[in-house]
Structure formats: C-alpha cells, structure tokens
XYZ file of C-alpha atoms in Angstrom:
378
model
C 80.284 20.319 54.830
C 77.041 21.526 55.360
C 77.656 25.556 55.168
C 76.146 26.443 51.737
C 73.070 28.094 51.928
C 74.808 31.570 51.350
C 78.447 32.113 51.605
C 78.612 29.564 48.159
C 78.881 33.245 46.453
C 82.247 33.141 46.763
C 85.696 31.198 46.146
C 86.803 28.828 49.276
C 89.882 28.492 49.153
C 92.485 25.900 51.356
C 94.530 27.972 53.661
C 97.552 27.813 55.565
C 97.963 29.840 59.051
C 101.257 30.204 61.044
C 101.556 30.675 64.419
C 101.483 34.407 65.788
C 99.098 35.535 62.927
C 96.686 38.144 62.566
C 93.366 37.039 62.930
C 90.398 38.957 62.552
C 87.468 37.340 65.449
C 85.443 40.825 65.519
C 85.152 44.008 63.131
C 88.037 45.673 63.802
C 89.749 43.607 66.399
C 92.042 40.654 65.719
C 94.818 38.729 67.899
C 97.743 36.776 67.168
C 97.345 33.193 66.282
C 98.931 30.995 69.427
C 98.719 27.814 67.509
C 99.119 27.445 63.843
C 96.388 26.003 61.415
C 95.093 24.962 57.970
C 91.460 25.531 57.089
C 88.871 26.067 53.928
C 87.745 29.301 53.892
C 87.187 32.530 51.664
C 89.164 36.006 52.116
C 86.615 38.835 52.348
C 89.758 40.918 50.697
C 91.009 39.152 47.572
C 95.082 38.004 48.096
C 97.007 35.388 46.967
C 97.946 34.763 50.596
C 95.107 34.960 53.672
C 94.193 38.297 54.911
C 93.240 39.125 58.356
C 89.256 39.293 56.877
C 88.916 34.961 56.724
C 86.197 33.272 57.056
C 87.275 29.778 57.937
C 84.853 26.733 58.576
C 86.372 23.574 58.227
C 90.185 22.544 59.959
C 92.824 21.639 62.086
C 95.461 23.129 63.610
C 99.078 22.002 64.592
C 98.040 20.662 68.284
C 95.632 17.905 65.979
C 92.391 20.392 67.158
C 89.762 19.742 64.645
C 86.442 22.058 63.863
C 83.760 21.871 61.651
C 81.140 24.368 60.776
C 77.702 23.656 60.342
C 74.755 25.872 60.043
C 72.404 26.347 62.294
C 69.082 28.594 61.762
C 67.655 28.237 65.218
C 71.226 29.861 66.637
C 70.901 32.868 68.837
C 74.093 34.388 69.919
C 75.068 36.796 72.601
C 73.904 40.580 72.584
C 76.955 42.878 71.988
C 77.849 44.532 75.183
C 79.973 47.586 74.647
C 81.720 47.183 78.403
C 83.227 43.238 77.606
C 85.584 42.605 75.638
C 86.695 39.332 74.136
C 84.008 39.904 71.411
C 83.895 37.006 69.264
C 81.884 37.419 65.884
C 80.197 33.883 65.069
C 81.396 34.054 61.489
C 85.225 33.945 62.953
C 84.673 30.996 65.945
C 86.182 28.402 63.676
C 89.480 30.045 62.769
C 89.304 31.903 66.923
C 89.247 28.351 67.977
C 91.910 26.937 66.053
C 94.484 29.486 66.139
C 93.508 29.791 69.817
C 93.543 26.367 71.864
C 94.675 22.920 71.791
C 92.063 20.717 73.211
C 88.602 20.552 73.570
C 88.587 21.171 77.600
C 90.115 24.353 76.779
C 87.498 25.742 74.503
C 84.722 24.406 76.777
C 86.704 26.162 79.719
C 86.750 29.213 77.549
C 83.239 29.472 76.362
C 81.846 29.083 79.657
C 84.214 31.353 81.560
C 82.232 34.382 80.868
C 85.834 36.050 79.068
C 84.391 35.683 75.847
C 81.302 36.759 74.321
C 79.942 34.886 70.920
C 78.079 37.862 68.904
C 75.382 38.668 66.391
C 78.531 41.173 65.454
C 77.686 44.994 65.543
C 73.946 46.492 65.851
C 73.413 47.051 62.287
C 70.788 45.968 60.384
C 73.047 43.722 57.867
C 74.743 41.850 60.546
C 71.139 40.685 62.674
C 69.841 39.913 59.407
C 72.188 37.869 57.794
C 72.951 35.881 61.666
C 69.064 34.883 60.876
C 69.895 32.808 57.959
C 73.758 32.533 58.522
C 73.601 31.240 62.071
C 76.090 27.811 62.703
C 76.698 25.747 65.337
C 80.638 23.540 66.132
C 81.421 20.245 65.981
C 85.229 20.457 67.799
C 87.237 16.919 68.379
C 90.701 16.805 69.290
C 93.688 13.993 69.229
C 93.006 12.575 72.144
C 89.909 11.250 71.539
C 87.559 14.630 73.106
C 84.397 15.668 70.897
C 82.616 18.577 71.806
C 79.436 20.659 70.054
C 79.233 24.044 70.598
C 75.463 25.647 69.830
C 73.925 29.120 71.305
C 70.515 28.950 72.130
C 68.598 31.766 73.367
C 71.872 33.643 73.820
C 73.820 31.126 76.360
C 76.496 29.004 75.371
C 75.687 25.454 75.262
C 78.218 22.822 75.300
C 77.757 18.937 74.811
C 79.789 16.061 74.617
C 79.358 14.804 71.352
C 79.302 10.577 72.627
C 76.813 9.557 70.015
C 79.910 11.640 67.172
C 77.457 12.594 64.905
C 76.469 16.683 63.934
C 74.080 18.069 61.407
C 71.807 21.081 61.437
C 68.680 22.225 62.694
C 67.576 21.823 65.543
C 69.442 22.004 68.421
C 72.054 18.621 69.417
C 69.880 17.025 72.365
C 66.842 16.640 70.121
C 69.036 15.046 67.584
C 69.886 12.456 70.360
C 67.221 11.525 71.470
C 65.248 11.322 68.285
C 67.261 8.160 67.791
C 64.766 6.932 69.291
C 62.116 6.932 67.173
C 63.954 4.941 64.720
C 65.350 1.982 67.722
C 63.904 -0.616 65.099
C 66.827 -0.446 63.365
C 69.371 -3.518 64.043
C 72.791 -4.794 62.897
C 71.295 -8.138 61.877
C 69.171 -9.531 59.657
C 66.511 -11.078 62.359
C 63.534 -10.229 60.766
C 62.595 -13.487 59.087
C 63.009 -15.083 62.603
C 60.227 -12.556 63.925
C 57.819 -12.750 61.261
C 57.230 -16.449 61.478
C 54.726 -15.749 64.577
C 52.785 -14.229 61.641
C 53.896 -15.508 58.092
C 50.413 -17.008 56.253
C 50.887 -19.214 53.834
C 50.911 -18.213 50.139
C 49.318 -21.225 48.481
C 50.717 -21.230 44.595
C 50.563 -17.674 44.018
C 54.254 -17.491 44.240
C 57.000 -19.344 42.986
C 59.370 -20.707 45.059
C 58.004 -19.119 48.521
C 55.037 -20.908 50.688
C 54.596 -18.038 53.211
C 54.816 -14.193 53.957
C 56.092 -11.763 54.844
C 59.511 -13.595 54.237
C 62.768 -11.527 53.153
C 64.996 -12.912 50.365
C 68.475 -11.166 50.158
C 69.811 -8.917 52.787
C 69.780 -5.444 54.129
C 66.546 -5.618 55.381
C 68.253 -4.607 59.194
C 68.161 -0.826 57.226
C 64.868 -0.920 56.449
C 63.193 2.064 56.855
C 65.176 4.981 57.961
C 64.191 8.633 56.376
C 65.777 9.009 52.763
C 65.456 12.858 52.459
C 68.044 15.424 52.882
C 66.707 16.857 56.267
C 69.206 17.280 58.553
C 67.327 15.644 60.954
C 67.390 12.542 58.404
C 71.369 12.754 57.717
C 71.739 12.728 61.513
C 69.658 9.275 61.708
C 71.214 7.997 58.784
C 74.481 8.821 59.827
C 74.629 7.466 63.116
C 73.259 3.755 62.227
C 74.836 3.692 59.230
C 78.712 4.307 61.351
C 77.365 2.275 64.338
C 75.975 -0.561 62.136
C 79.072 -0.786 59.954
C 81.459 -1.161 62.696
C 79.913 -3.727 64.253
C 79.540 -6.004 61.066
C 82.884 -4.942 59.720
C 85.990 -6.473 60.867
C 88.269 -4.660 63.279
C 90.469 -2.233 60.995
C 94.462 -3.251 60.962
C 95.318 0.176 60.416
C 93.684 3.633 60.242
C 93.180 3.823 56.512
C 91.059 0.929 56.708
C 89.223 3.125 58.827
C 88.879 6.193 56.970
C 88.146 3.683 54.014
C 84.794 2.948 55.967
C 84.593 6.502 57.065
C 84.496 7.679 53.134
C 81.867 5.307 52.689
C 79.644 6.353 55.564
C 79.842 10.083 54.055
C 78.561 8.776 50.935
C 75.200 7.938 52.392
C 74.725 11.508 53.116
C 76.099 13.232 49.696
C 73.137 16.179 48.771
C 73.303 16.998 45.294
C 72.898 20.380 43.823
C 69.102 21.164 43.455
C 68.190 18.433 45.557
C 67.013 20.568 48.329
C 64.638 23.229 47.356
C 65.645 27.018 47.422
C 64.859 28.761 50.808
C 63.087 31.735 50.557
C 64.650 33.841 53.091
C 68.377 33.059 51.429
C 66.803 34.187 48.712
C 65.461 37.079 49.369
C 68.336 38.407 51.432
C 70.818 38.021 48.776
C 68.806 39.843 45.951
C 68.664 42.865 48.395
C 72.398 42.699 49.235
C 73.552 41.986 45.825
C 70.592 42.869 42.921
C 72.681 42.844 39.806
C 73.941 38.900 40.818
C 70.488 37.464 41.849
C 68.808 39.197 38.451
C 71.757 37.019 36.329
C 71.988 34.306 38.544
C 68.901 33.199 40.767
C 68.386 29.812 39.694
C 71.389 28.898 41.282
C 71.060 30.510 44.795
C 69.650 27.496 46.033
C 69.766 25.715 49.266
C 72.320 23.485 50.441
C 74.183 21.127 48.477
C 77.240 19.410 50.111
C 80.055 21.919 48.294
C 82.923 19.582 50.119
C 83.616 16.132 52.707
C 86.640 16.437 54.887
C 88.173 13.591 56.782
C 91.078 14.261 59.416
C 92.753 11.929 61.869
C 93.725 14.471 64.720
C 96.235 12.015 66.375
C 97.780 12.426 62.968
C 97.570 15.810 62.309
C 96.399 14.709 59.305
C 93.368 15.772 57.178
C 91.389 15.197 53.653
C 88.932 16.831 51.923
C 87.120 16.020 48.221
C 85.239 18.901 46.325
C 81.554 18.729 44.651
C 82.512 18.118 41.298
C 86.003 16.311 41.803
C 85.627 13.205 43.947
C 88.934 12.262 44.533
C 90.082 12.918 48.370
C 93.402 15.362 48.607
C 95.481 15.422 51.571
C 97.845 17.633 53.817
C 99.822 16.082 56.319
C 100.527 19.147 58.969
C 104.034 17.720 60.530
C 105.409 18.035 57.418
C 103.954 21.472 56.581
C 106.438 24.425 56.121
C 103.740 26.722 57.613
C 104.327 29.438 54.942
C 100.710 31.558 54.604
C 99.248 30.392 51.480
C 96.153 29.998 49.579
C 95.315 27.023 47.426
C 91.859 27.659 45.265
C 89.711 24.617 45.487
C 87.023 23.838 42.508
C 83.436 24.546 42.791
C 80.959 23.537 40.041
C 82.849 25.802 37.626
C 83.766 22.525 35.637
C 84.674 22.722 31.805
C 85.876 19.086 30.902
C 86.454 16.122 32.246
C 89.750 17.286 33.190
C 87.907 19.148 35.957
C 86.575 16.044 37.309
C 89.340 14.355 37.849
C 88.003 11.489 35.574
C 90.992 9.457 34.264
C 90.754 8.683 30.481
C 91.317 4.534 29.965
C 90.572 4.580 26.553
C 94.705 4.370 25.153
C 94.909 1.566 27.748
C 91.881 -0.177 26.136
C 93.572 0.170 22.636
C 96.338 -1.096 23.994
C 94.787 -4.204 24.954
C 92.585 -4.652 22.210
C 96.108 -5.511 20.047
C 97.517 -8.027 22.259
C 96.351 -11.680 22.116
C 93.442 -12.938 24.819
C 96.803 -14.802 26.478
C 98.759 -11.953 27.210
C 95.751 -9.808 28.633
C-alpha cells in the first residue's frame, strides 16, 4: 500500500459494499453501486457502517475486479467542465471502479470513451492544492488474468497494460519499464565466477584457501547490485527481479497458496518502515495550514510514506488478504461466502499498547511445559 503520505490522519477501516449502494464519485453526486465490493478505506463522516463520503483505495469486488491505489505526484487530472457530466473526483476512482465494472476492458472502454471525466474536484483552492500532493495513479487486474494501470498525465487518460505486473509511484509507468534496463545485469543464476575467470589474478598467499580473484564463495551474487533505497523507482526494480527471478528458480507451485506463499515473500523485499523515508516538505506544510492545532502536537509524525498495509487477492477466487503495519499476520475475506451486509471493521495502525496488539503469540507456558518433561518425551 503505498498511499500514506497524507490521508494516514485518519482511521482506515475494512469495508463491506452491497450492490445498488450509494456511492459518492463527485461532491455532491453519487450513483448506485452495480456490483458489490469490499475495500480499505476511511469514512469522511464517522459511522459504524460506510457512508456515502468513502474514500476507498485498496479492493475487490464480487465480479473478482481488483484495484489498488498508489500515489502519484506527477498526476494531472482533467479540468472540471461544468457542461459534462460523469464527473469523477480522483479521490473516489477506486471505489467508482469497483462498484462500477467487472473487467478491466470495461474500465479501459470507459476511461477512454470521453463519458467520464477524472477531476482535480471543484475550483477551490483546497481541492488543486491537496491533488498536488494527493495525486494517485491505478493498478486494476481482474480474474481472468487482465492487468491494467490507469495514470493522467497532462490531463489525458493514459492506459497501459500492465505485462511486466509491477506498480509503484513516481514517475509515470513507461519510464518504470523501460528503466529495467539499466539494471539488465541482473540474472537468475549464479554465472559470475564463470565470467570472471577471463580476468581472475592470482592471489599468491595472501588468502587462505583462495588462489585467485575476483572469485564468489556462497550464493546470491545473481542479485548483486540492485538499488536498496525506498524510491519508488527502486521498489519497482526490486520488485520485478525479485518476482521474475523467484519463479524461475522456484519450483512450479501445486496449488495457489504455494503461490501467494512466494508472493508474501516478494512483498517483504519492499516493506518501508516508519521514518525510513524522510518527511516531505510540501505534506508538511499543507497539513499544518489545514489542521494547526494537530501538526503543533503532532509533527514529528507527519512523515512520508511508510507501508501502513500489504494486500494479496486471488481474483479468480474472489478472494483477498491484507496484514497491517504493526500486526504481521495476513487476515482474509473470502467474498462468495460474504453476506454482503454494509459494515465496517477498524483495522490497527501504529496505535499499539502490548504485545497483544502485535499479534505476537506468548510460548513461554509451552516452554515451562517442556522444561518438566524428560529430554525423551520432548
């Protein structure tokens, strides 16, 4: 989940929408959900069910449609026009597409018919300033295999098919592609002893064991090299050898779970920690003139991202996961055997007292239990 840099002011929240609900898509206008769908998001009106106000970033709906939001500061969406209608605001896209269609031909169909119009949101001040550091781009798969990203550059839709199945941030998709490039060194095996003997000069005594260099002992070596940082231009690099890499030295799953096993891991590569990036200064400074009293209390922690969630979902399934920031452990909802009631379940942020909160499981009785029994029955 990479949608933190401001809305982390407020609870998220797993949510439940029906089919033929209310959903707000611009200031004052809202349609009726065609498709039902579950989602994280925040209520801009506190209820213990959703409201019409949602902001939702991250789901699936009942047709195994799956978008995730992901911010984008570069994003430049369409001028308001007071004669169209089908004004979409770009804060309600997510939840728009999921109550809205069932495959990802039909929202590329939609977003380029010209029908609908992606906005900044009203000409006030608040709404073109916060787009500037708000701004998101799609990622939108579906269950039969389709994956789409949906960005706005200069004002024009842009859709791509996502082959390479891989989305960060900044900047826009193509340059993510084809910076791939610079990093084509990368392999799936370990060949680089086999290259370096053209090379390799001899060592003498120095060291023990080894007559020649360069020479790699161990493995992992076919990684060597890729950026480390938390750029999302890094995450995309990382991300894409990493999955590529490990499914071609990894045997052929027997089932799914095997796959989402090795999907979990992937996502670990790309974990950002809390204070890891530093704070941006136009977050900043945008959210102590919106909201003095908080930023005077709280400014060290309006920071910049820090990955507040990781959700998995297996659209052929209708099936999706997601784990929290503080509490690692993956939850699940399986949609065909959802009632579809409207609900909200709160979902932890870093408001963690005790372990408890963690979801760390205390061995220690079991470990007094053992330490009683003779070494033969342990």
């Amino acid at each position: 989940m990479e949608f933190g840099r401001v809305l982390w002011l407020t609870d998220w929240k797993v949510q439940v929408f029906p089919r033929a609900y209310d959903m707000e898509i611009f200031p004052g206008s809202a349609i009726k959900a065609k498709y039902g769908f579950v989602g994280i998001g925040a209520s801009v009106i506190s209820s213990p069910a959703p409201t019409a106000l949602n902001l939702i970033t991250d789901g699936m709906n009942d047709q195994g449609l799956s978008v995730a939001t992901h911010s984008q500061y570069r994003a430049q969406y369409e001028t308001t026009a007071a004669e169209k209608t089908g004004k979409v605001l770009w804060l309600f896209v997510a939840s728009w597409l999921l109550g809205s269609f069932q495959n990802v031909e039909e929202v590329r169909d939609a977003v380029l018919s010209g029908h609908f119009q992606i906005t900044n949101g009203p000409e006030i001040d608040f709404w073109q300033k916060l787009v500037r550091i708000g701004g998101t781009h799609w990622a939108i798969a579906d269950k039969h295999g389709g994956s789409i990203v949906l960005e706005y550059e200069r004002g024009q839709p842009r859709v791509y098919t996502n082959s390479v199945r891989v989305l960060t941030n900044d900047p826009f998709f193509p340059w993510h592609v084809e910076h791939l490039n610079s990093y084509s060194w990368l392999g799936w095996d370990s060949r680089q002893n086999e290259r370096a003997k053209a090379i390799q000069a001899e060592t003498q005594d120095l060291l023990s064991d080894q007559d020649r260099v360069p020479f790699n002992s161990g493995h992992g070596f076919n990684l060597g090299g890729p950026p480390g940082d938390h750029s999302p231009p890094a995450r995309f690099v990382r991300t894409f050898f990493m999955k590529q890499i490990s499914q071609k030295n990894s045997e052929k799953a027997e089932n799914v779970w095997q796959a989402v096993a090795l999907a979990q891991a992937v996502l670990n590569h790309v974990f950002i920690p809390q204070g890891s990036t530093g704070p941006d200064p136009d977050v900043l400074l945008f959210v102590c003139k919106l909201f003095p009293s908080y930023c005077k209390t709280r400014r060290h922690v309006i920071n910049s991202d820090y990955s507040l969630w990781d959700t998995l979902r297996i659209p052929q399934q209708k099936w999706m996961a997601f784990r929290t920031y503080p509490n690692g452990q993956w939850s699940f909802i399986n949609m065909t055997e959802l009632d579809w009631s409207p609900r909200s379940w709160p979902i932890p942020h870093l408001r963690t007292s005790g372990f408890e909160d963690l979801n760390m499981k205390d061995i220690t009785p079991l470990l007094n239990e053992y330490s009683t029994q003779t070494p033969q029955q342990i």
